[in-house]
Short mmCIF file of C-alpha atoms in Angstrom, two decimals:
data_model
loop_
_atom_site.label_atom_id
_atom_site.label_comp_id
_atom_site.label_asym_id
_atom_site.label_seq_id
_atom_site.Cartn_x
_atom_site.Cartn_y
_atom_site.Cartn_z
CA UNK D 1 0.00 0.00 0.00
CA UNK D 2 2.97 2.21 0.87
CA UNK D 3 4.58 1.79 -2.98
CA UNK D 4 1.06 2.59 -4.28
CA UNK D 5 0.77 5.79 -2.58
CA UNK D 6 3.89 6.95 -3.66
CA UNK D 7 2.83 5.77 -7.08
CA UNK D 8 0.09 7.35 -7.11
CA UNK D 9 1.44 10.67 -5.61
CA UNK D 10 4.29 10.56 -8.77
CA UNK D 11 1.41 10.08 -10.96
CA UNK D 12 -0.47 13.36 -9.58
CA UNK D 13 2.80 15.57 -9.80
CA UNK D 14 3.51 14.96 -13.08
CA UNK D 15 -0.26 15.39 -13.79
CA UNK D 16 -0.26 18.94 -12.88
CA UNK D 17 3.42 19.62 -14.42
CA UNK D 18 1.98 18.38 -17.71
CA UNK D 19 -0.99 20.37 -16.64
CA UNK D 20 0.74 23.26 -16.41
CA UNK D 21 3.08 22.93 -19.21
CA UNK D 22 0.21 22.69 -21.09
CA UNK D 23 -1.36 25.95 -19.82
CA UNK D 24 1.95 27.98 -20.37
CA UNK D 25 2.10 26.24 -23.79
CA UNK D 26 -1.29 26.98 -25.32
CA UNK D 27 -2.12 30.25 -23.62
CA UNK D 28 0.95 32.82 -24.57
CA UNK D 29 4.51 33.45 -23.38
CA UNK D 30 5.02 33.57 -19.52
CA UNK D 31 7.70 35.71 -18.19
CA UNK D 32 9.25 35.30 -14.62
CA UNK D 33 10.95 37.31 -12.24
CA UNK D 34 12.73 35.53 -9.37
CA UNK D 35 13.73 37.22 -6.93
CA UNK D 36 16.60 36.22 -4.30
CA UNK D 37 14.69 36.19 -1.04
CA UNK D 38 11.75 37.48 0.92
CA UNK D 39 11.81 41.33 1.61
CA UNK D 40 9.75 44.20 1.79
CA UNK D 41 12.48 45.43 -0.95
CA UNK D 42 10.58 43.75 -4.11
CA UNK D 43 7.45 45.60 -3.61
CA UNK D 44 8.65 48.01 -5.96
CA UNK D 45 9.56 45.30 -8.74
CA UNK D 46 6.06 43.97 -8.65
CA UNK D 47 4.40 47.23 -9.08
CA UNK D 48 6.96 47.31 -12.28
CA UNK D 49 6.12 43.53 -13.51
CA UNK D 50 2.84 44.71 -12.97
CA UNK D 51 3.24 47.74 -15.30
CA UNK D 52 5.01 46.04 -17.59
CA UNK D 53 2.16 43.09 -17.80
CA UNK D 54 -0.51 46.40 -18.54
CA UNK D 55 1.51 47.38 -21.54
CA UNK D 56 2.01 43.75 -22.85
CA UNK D 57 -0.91 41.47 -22.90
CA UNK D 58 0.10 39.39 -25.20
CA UNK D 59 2.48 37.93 -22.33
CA UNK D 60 1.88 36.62 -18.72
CA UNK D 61 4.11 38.25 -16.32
CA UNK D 62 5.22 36.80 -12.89
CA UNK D 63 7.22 37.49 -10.02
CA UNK D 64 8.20 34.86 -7.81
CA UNK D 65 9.74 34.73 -4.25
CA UNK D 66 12.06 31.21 -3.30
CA UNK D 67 11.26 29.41 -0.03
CA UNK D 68 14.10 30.49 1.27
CA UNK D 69 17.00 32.48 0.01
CA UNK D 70 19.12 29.58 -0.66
CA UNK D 71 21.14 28.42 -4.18
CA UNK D 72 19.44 25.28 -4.43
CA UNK D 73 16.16 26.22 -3.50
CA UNK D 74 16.31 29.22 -6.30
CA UNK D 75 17.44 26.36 -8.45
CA UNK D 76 14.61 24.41 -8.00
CA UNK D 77 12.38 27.11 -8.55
CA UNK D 78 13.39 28.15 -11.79
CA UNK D 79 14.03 24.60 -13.17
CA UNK D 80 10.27 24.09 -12.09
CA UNK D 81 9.59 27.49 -13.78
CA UNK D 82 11.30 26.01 -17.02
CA UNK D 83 9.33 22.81 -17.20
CA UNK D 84 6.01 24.50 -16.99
CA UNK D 85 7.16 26.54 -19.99
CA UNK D 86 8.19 29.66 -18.86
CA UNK D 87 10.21 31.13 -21.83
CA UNK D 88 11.99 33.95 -19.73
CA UNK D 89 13.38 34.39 -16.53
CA UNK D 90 14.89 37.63 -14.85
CA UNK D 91 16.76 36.35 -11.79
CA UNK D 92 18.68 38.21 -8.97
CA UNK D 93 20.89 35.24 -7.86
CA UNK D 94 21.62 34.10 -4.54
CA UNK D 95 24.94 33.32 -5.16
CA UNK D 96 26.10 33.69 -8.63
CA UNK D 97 29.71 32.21 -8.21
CA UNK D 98 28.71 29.01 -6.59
CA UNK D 99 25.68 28.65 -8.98
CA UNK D 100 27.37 29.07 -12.41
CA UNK D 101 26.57 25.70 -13.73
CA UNK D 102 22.67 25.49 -12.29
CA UNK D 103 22.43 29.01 -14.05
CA UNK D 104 23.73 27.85 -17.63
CA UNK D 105 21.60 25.45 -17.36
CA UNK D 106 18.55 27.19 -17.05
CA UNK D 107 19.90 29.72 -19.33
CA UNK D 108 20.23 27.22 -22.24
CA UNK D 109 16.37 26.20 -21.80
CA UNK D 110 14.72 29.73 -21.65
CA UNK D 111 15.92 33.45 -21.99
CA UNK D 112 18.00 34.26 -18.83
CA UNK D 113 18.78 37.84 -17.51
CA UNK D 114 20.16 38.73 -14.69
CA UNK D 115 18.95 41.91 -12.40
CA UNK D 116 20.34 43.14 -8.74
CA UNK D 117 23.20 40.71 -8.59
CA UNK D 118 24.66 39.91 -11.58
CA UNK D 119 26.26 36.51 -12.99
CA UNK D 120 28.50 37.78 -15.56
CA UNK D 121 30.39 34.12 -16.13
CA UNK D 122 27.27 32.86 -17.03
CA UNK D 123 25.27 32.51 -20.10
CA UNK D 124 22.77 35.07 -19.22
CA UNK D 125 21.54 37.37 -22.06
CA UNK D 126 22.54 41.04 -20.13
CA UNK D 127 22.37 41.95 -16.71
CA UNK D 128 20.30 45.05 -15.98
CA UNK D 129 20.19 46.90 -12.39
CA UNK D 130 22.55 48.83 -10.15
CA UNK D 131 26.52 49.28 -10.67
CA UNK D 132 27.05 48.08 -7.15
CA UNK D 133 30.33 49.66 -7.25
CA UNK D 134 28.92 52.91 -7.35
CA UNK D 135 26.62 52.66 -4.89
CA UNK D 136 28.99 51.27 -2.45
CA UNK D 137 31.28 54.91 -3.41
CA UNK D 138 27.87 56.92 -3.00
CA UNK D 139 27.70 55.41 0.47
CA UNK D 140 31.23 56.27 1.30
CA UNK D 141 30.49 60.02 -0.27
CA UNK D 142 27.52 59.67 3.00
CA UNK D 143 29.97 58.42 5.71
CA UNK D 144 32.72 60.99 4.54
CA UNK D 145 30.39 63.51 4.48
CA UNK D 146 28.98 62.61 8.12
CA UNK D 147 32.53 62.06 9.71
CA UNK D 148 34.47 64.28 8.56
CA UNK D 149 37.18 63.66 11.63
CA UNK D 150 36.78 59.91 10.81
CA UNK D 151 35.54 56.77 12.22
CA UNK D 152 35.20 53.17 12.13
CA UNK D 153 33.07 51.49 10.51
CA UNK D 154 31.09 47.80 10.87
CA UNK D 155 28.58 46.69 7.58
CA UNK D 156 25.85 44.36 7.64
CA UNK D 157 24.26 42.18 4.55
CA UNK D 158 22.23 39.56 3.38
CA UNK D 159 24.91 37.17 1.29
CA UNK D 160 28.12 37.59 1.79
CA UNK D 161 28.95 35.60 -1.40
CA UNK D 162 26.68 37.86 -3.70
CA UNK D 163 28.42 40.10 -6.49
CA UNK D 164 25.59 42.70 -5.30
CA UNK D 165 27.17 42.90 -1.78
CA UNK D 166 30.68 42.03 -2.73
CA UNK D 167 30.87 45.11 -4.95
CA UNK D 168 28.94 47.12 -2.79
CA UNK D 169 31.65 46.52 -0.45
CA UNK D 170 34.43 47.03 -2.55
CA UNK D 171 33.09 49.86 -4.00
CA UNK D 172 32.79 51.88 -0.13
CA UNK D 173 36.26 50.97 0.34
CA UNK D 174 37.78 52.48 -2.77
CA UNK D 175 35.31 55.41 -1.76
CA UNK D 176 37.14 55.44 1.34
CA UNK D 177 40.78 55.32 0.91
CA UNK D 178 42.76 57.86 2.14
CA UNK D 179 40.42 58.92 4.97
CA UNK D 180 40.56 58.29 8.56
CA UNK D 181 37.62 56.14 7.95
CA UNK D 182 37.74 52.77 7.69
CA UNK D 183 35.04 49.65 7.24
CA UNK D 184 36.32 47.14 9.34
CA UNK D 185 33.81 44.38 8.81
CA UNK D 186 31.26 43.05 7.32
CA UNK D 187 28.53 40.63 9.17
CA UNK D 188 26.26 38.42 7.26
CA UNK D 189 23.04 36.90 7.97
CA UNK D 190 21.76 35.12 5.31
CA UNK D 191 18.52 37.11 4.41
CA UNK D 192 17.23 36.09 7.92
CA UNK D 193 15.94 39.61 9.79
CA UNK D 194 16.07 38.61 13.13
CA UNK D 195 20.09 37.50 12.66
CA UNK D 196 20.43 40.86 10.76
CA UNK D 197 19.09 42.91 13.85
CA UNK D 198 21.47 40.17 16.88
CA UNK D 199 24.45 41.20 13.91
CA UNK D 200 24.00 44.74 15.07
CA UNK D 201 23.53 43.96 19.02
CA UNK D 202 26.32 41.79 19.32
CA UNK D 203 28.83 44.14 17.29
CA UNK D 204 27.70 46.86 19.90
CA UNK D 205 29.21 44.90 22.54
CA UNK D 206 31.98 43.33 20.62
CA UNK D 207 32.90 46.61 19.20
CA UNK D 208 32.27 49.95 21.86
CA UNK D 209 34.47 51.58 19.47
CA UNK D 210 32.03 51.69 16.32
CA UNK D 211 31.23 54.67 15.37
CA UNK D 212 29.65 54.32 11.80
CA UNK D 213 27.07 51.41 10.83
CA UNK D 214 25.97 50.56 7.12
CA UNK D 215 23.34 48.52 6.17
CA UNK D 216 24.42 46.78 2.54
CA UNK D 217 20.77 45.42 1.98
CA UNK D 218 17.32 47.17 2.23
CA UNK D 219 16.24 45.23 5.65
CA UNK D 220 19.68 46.13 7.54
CA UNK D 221 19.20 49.88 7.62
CA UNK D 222 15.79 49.15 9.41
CA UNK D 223 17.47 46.29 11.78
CA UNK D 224 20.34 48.68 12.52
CA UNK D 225 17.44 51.39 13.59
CA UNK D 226 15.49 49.30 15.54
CA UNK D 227 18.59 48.04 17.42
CA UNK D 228 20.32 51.14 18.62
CA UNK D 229 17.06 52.43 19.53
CA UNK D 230 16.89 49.67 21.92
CA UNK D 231 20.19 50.43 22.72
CA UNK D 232 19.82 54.28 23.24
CA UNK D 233 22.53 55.39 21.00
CA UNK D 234 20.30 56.10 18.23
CA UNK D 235 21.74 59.64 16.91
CA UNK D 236 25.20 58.44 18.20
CA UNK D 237 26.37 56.44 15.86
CA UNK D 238 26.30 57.35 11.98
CA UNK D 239 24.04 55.34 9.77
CA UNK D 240 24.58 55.25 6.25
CA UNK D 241 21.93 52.98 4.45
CA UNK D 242 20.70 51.42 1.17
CA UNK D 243 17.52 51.53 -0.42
CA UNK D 244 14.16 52.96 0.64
CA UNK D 245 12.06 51.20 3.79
CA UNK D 246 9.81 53.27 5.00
CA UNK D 247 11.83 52.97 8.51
CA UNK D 248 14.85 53.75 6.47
CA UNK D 249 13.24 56.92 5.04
CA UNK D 250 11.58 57.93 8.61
CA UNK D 251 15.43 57.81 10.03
CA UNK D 252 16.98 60.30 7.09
CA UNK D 253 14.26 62.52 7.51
CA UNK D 254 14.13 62.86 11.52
CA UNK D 255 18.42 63.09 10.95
CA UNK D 256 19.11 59.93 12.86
CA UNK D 257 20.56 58.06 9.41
CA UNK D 258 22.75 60.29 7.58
CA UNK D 259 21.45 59.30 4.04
CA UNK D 260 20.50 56.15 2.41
CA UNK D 261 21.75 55.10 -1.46
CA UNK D 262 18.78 54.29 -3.36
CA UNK D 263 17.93 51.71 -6.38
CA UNK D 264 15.66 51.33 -8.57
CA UNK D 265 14.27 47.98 -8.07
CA UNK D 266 10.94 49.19 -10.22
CA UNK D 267 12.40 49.79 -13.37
CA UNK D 268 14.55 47.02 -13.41
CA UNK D 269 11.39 44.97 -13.62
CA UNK D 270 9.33 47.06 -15.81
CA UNK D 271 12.18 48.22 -18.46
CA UNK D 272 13.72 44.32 -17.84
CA UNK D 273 10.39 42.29 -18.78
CA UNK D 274 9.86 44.61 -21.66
CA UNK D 275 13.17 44.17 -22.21
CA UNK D 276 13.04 40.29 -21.86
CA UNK D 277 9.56 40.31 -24.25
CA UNK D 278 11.37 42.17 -26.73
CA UNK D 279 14.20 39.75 -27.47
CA UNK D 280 11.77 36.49 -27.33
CA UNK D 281 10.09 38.61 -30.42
CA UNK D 282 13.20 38.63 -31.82
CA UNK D 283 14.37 42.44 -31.11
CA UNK D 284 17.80 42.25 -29.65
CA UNK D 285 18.37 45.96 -30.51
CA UNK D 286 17.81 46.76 -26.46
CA UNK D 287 20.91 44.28 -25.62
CA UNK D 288 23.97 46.52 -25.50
CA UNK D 289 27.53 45.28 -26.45
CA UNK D 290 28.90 44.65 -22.91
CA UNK D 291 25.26 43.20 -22.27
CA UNK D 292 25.08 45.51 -19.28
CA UNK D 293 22.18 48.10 -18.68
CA UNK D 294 23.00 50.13 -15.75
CA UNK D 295 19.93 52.04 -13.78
CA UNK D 296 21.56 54.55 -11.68
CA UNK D 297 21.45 54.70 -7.64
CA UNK D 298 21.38 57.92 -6.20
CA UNK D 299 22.15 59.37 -2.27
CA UNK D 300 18.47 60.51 -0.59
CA UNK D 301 18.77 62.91 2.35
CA UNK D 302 16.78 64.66 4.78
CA UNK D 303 15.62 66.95 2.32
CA UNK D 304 15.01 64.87 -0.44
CA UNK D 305 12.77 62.30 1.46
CA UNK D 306 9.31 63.75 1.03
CA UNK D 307 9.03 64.47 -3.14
CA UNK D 308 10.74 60.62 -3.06
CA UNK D 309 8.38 59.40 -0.98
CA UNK D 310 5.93 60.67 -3.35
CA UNK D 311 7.11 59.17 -6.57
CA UNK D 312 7.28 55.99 -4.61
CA UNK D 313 3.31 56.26 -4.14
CA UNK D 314 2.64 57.43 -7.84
CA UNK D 315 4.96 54.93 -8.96
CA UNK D 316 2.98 51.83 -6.63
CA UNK D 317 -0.36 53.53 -7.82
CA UNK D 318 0.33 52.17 -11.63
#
């Protein structure tokens, strides 16, 4: 009775993969965004897949989160993605340099770009988001601009092993040489919030010296907040922080995060799946020769907090 069941539970699956091969198949092109984790962050890109999928009906648009944020389990998701027909995928990997092969492989079964962190080794069609590097030089143009006597300063990300926060990284320290201030480490946690915020309470009390804190991805600003609020030495310690949380934009504007470097996770979606739609037609006109379209980050401060707040809305409201 045991084998049956299992029999019969094979049977089902690949009743609704055919299923939904079939649907994918006979309806019209599907086009998937996957995304490298759970966070607040991708809010933006669905309001972008979502204008993208008003201008192009011919297509069905989708963005989809992973389990977890974990190689194989992104793996998994787009090699389901693949056998139900999916002809495109825009992916922000989890860990591009571990996941070379997995990604060639789904590139040579449907049209693979890369967005957020890119895969360059691969065989991706082009990469469009950030230049990490330049971000990570915006944010030291923030700290240098806050401390300008110095400091030391302790970072916090999601994946260590990501180009996105491996450049980002690289690209504050080359922003800060020749200063007195310095970013002495980097703590990882994996995409997992509550780590993110214990990162920042145990570097308080491994570290008394800190004196500068930057949060790499768009949940650490916000875990960085909360915990030296907790710790009341919120205002003593610069903040310097990435992307646009609403707790992230409540800190620049009441002064006690000295700026935050912004991306444009929306029109990565909506200018990528047009973008991705485009070449399936058979237009590659929009892939450049170094198969890199950059959409620029820029530095939001106190002052600039309210008119962004309000593209944000108008932006959401499409």
């Amino acid at each position: 009775m045991k084998y049956v069941t299992r029999g019969a539970a094979a049977f089902a699956a690949g009743l609704l993969l055919s299923y939904a091969t079939a649907t994918y198949a006979a309806d019209k092109p599907t086009l998937a965004f996957v995304v490298n984790g759970a966070s607040d962050f991708w809010k933006a890109a669905e309001a972008g897949v979502k204008k993208a999928q008003a201008e192009l009906p011919d297509f069905n648009m989708e963005l989809k989160y992973p389990e977890q944020s974990s190689v194989a389990i992104q793996q998994r998701l787009m090699e389901d993605l693949v056998a139900a027909g999916v002809k495109g995928i825009m992916v922000s990997a989890v860990d591009p340099k571990t996941s070379t092969e997995g990604l060639n492989k789904i590139g040579s079964e449907t049209a693979l770009f890369t967005t957020d962190s890119d895969a360059p080794d691969t065989n991706r069609v082009a990469y469009i988001g950030s230049s990490n590097i330049d971000a990570g030089k915006q944010a030291a143009e923030i700290a240098k601009k806050a401390m300008p006597n110095g400091g030391k300063c302790i970072g916090f990300v999601g994946l260590l092993g990501a180009d996105n926060a491996k450049e980002r990284i690289q690209g504050m320290k080359d922003g800060l040489a020749g200063t007195k201030i310095e970013l002495t480490d980097v703590r990882g946690d994996d995409i997992d919030q509550t780590r993110a915020k214990k990162n920042v309470e145990d570097a308080l009390v491994a570290s008394p010296d800190v004196t500068c804190m930057v949060g790499f991805y768009s949940y650490n600003t916000p875990r960085i907040y909360e915990a030296l609020r907790e710790a009341g030495k919120l205002g003593q310690i610069t903040v310097v922080g990435f992307d646009d949380d609403p707790i992230t934009l409540g800190g620049v504007k009441e002064g006690t995060i000295a700026a935050t470097v912004v991306q444009q996770p929306y029109l990565w979606a909506y200018q990528g799946m047009k973008l991705m739609a485009a070449y399936l037609k058979g237009d590659k006109s929009g892939i450049p020769d170094g198969k890199l379209i950059i959409i620029p980050t820029k530095i939001i401060g106190k002052d600039d907090v309210d008119a962004y707040a309000a593209n944000l809305k108008a932006m959401a409201g499409n």
